[in-house]
PDB file of C-alpha atoms in Angstrom:
ATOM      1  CA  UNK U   9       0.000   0.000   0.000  1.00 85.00           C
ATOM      2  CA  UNK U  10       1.159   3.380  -1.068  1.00 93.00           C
ATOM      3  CA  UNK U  11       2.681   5.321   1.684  1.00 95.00           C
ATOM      4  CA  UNK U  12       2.500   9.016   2.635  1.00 96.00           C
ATOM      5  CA  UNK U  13       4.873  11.011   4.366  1.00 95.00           C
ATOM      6  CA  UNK U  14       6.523  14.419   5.188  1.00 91.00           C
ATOM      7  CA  UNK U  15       9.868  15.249   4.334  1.00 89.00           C
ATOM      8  CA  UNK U  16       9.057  19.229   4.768  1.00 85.00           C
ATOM      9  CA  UNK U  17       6.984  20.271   2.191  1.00 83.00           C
ATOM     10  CA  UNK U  18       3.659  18.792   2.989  1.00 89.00           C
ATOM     11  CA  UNK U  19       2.492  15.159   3.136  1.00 96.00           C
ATOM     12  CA  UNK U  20       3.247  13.443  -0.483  1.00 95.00           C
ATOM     13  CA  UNK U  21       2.915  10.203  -1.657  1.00 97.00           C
ATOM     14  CA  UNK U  22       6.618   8.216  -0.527  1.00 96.00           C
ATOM     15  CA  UNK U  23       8.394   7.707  -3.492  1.00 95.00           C
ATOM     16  CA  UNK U  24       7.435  10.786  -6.073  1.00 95.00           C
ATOM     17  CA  UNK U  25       7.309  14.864  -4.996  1.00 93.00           C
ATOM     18  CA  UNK U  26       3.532  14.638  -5.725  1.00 95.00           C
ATOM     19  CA  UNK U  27       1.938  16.126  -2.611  1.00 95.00           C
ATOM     20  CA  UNK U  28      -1.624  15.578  -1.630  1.00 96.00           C
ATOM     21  CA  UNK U  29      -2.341  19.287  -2.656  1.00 94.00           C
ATOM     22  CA  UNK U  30      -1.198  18.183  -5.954  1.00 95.00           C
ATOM     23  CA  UNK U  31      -3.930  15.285  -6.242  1.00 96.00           C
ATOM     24  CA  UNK U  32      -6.423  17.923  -4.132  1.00 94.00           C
ATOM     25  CA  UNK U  33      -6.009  20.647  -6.621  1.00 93.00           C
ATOM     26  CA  UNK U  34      -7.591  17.510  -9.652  1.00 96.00           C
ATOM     27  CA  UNK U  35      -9.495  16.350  -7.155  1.00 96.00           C
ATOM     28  CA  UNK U  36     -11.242  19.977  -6.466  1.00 93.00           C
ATOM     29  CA  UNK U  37     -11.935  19.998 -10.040  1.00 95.00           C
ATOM     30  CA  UNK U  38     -13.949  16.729 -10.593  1.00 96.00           C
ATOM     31  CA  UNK U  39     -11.245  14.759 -11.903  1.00 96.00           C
ATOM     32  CA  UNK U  40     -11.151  10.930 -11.554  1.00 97.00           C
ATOM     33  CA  UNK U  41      -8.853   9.055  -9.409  1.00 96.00           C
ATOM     34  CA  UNK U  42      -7.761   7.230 -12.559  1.00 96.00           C
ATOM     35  CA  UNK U  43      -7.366  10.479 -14.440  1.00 96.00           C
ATOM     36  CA  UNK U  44      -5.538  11.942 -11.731  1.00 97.00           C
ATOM     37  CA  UNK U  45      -2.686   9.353 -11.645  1.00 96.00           C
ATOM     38  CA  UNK U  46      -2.548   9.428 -15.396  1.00 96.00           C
ATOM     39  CA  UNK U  47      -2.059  12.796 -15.166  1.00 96.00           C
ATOM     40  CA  UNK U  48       0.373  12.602 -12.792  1.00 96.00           C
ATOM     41  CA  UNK U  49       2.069   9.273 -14.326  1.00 96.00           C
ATOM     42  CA  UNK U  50       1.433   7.448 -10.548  1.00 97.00           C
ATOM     43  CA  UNK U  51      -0.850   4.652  -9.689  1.00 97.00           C
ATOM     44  CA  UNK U  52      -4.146   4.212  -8.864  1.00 96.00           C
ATOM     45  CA  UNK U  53      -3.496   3.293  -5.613  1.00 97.00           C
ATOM     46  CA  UNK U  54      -0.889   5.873  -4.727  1.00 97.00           C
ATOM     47  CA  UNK U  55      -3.888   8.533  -5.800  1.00 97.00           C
ATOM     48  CA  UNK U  56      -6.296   7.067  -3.690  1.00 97.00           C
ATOM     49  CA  UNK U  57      -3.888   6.908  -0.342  1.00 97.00           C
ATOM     50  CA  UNK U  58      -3.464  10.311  -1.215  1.00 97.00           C
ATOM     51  CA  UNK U  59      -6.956  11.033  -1.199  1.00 97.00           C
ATOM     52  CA  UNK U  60      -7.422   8.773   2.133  1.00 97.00           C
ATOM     53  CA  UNK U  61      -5.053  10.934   3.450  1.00 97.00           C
ATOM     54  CA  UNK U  62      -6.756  14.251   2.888  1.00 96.00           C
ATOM     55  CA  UNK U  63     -10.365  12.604   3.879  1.00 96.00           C
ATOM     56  CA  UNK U  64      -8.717  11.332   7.161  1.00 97.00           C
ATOM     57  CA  UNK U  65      -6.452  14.240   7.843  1.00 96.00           C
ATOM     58  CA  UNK U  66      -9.032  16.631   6.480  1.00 95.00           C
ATOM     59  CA  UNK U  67      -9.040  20.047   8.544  1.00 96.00           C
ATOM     60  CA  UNK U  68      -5.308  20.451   8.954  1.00 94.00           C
ATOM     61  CA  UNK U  69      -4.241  19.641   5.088  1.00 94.00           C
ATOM     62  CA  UNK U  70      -7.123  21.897   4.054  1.00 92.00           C
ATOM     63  CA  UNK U  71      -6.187  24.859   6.338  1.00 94.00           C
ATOM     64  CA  UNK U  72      -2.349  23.828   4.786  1.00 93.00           C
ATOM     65  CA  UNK U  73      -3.938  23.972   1.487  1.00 90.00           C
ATOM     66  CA  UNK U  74      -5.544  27.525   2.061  1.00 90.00           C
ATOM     67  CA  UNK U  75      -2.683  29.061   2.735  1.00 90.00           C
ATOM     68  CA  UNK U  76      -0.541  27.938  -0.295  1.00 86.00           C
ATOM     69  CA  UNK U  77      -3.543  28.907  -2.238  1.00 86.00           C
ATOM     70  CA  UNK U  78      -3.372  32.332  -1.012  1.00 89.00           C
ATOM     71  CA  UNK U  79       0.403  32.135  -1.048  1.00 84.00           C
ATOM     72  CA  UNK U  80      -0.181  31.877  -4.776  1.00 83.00           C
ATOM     73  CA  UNK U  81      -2.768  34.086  -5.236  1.00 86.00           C
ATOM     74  CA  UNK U  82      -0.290  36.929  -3.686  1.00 87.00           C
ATOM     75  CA  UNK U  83       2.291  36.363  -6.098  1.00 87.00           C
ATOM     76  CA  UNK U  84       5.726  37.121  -6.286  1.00 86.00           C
ATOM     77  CA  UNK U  85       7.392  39.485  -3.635  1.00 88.00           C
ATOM     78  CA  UNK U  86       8.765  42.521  -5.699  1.00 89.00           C
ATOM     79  CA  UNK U  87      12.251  42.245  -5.705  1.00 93.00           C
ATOM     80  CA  UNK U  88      11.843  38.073  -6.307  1.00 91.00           C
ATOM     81  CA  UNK U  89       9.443  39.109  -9.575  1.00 89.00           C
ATOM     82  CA  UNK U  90      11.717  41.682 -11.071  1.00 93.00           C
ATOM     83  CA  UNK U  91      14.667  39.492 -11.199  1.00 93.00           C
ATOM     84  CA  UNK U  92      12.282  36.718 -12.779  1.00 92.00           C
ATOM     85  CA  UNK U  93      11.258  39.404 -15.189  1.00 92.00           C
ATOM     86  CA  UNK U  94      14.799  40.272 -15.709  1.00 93.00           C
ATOM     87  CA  UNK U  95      16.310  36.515 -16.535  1.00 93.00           C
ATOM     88  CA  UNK U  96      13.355  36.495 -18.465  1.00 92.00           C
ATOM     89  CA  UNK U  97      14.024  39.411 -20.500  1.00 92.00           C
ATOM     90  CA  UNK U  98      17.836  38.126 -20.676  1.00 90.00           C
ATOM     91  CA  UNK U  99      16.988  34.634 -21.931  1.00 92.00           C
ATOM     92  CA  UNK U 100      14.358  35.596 -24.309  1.00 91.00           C
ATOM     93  CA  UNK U 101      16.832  38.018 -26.037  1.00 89.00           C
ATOM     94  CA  UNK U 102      19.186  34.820 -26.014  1.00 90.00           C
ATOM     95  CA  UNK U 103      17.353  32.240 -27.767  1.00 89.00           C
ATOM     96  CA  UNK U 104      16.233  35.057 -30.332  1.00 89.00           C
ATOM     97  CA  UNK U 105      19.558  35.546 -31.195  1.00 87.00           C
ATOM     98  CA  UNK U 106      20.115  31.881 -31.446  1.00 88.00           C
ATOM     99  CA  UNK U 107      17.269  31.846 -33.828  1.00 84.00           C
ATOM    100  CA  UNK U 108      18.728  35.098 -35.856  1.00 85.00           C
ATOM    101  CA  UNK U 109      22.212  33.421 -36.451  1.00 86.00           C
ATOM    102  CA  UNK U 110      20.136  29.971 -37.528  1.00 85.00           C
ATOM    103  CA  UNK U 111      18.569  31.862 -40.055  1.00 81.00           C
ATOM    104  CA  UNK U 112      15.343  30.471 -38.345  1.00 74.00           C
ATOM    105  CA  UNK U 113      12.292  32.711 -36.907  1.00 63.00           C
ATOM    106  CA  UNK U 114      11.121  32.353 -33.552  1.00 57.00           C
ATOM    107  CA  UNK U 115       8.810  29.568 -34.450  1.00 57.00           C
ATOM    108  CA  UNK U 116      11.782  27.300 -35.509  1.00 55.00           C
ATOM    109  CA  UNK U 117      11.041  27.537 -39.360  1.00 55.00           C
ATOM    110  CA  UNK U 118      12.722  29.255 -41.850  1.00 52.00           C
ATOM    111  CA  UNK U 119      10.404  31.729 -43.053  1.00 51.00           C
ATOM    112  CA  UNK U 120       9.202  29.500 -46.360  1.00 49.00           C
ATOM    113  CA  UNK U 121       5.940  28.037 -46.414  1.00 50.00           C
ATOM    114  CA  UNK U 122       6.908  24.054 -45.225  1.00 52.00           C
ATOM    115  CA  UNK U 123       8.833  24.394 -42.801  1.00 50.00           C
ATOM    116  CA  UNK U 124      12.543  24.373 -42.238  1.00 49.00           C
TER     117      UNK U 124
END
């Protein structure tokens, strides 16, 4: 039987870096169990100890679960977003140079109808 345990970021299924908020946030939406662990290339049965889990655990991972939402919700602090922005900027100017000296647009063809 699938296991679940902490190792500091939440409770997630032994074996993987799925955590139960992964499975809750398909779960949340209607997905199936079996959809879920296609989704998430695990097994049935490691989807539904997850879910176990969260039923039998369920007012402490869904306060946990609140507050990552609204963690995410938040954003970015400032100064972490502008240097994202900034690599972002950096990078993007990168691989359209790249493209430039290929002689290939952005899209990876070469401009001609059929491709490369």
């Amino acid at each position: 039987m699938p296991e679940i345990i902490d190792r500091g970021r939440g409770p997630e299924i032994a074996g993987t870096r799925i955590t139960v908020f992964d499975v809750l946030d398909y779960h949340r939406e209607g997905w199936h169990h079996t959809a879920i662990a296609a989704a998430l290339r695990l097994s049935s049965d490691e989807i539904l100890a997850a879910l176990r889990y969260v039923d039998e655990h369920k007012e402490e991972v869904h306060a946990a679960y609140e507050v990552i939402r609204a963690r995410c919700a938040r954003g970015n602090p400032p100064e972490v977003q502008a240097r994202l922005d900034a690599i972002d900027v950096k990078y993007r100017q990168l691989w359209a140079d790249r493209y430039r000296q290929a002689g290939l647009t952005e899209n990876g063809h070469d401009g001609h109808p059929g491709g490369h």
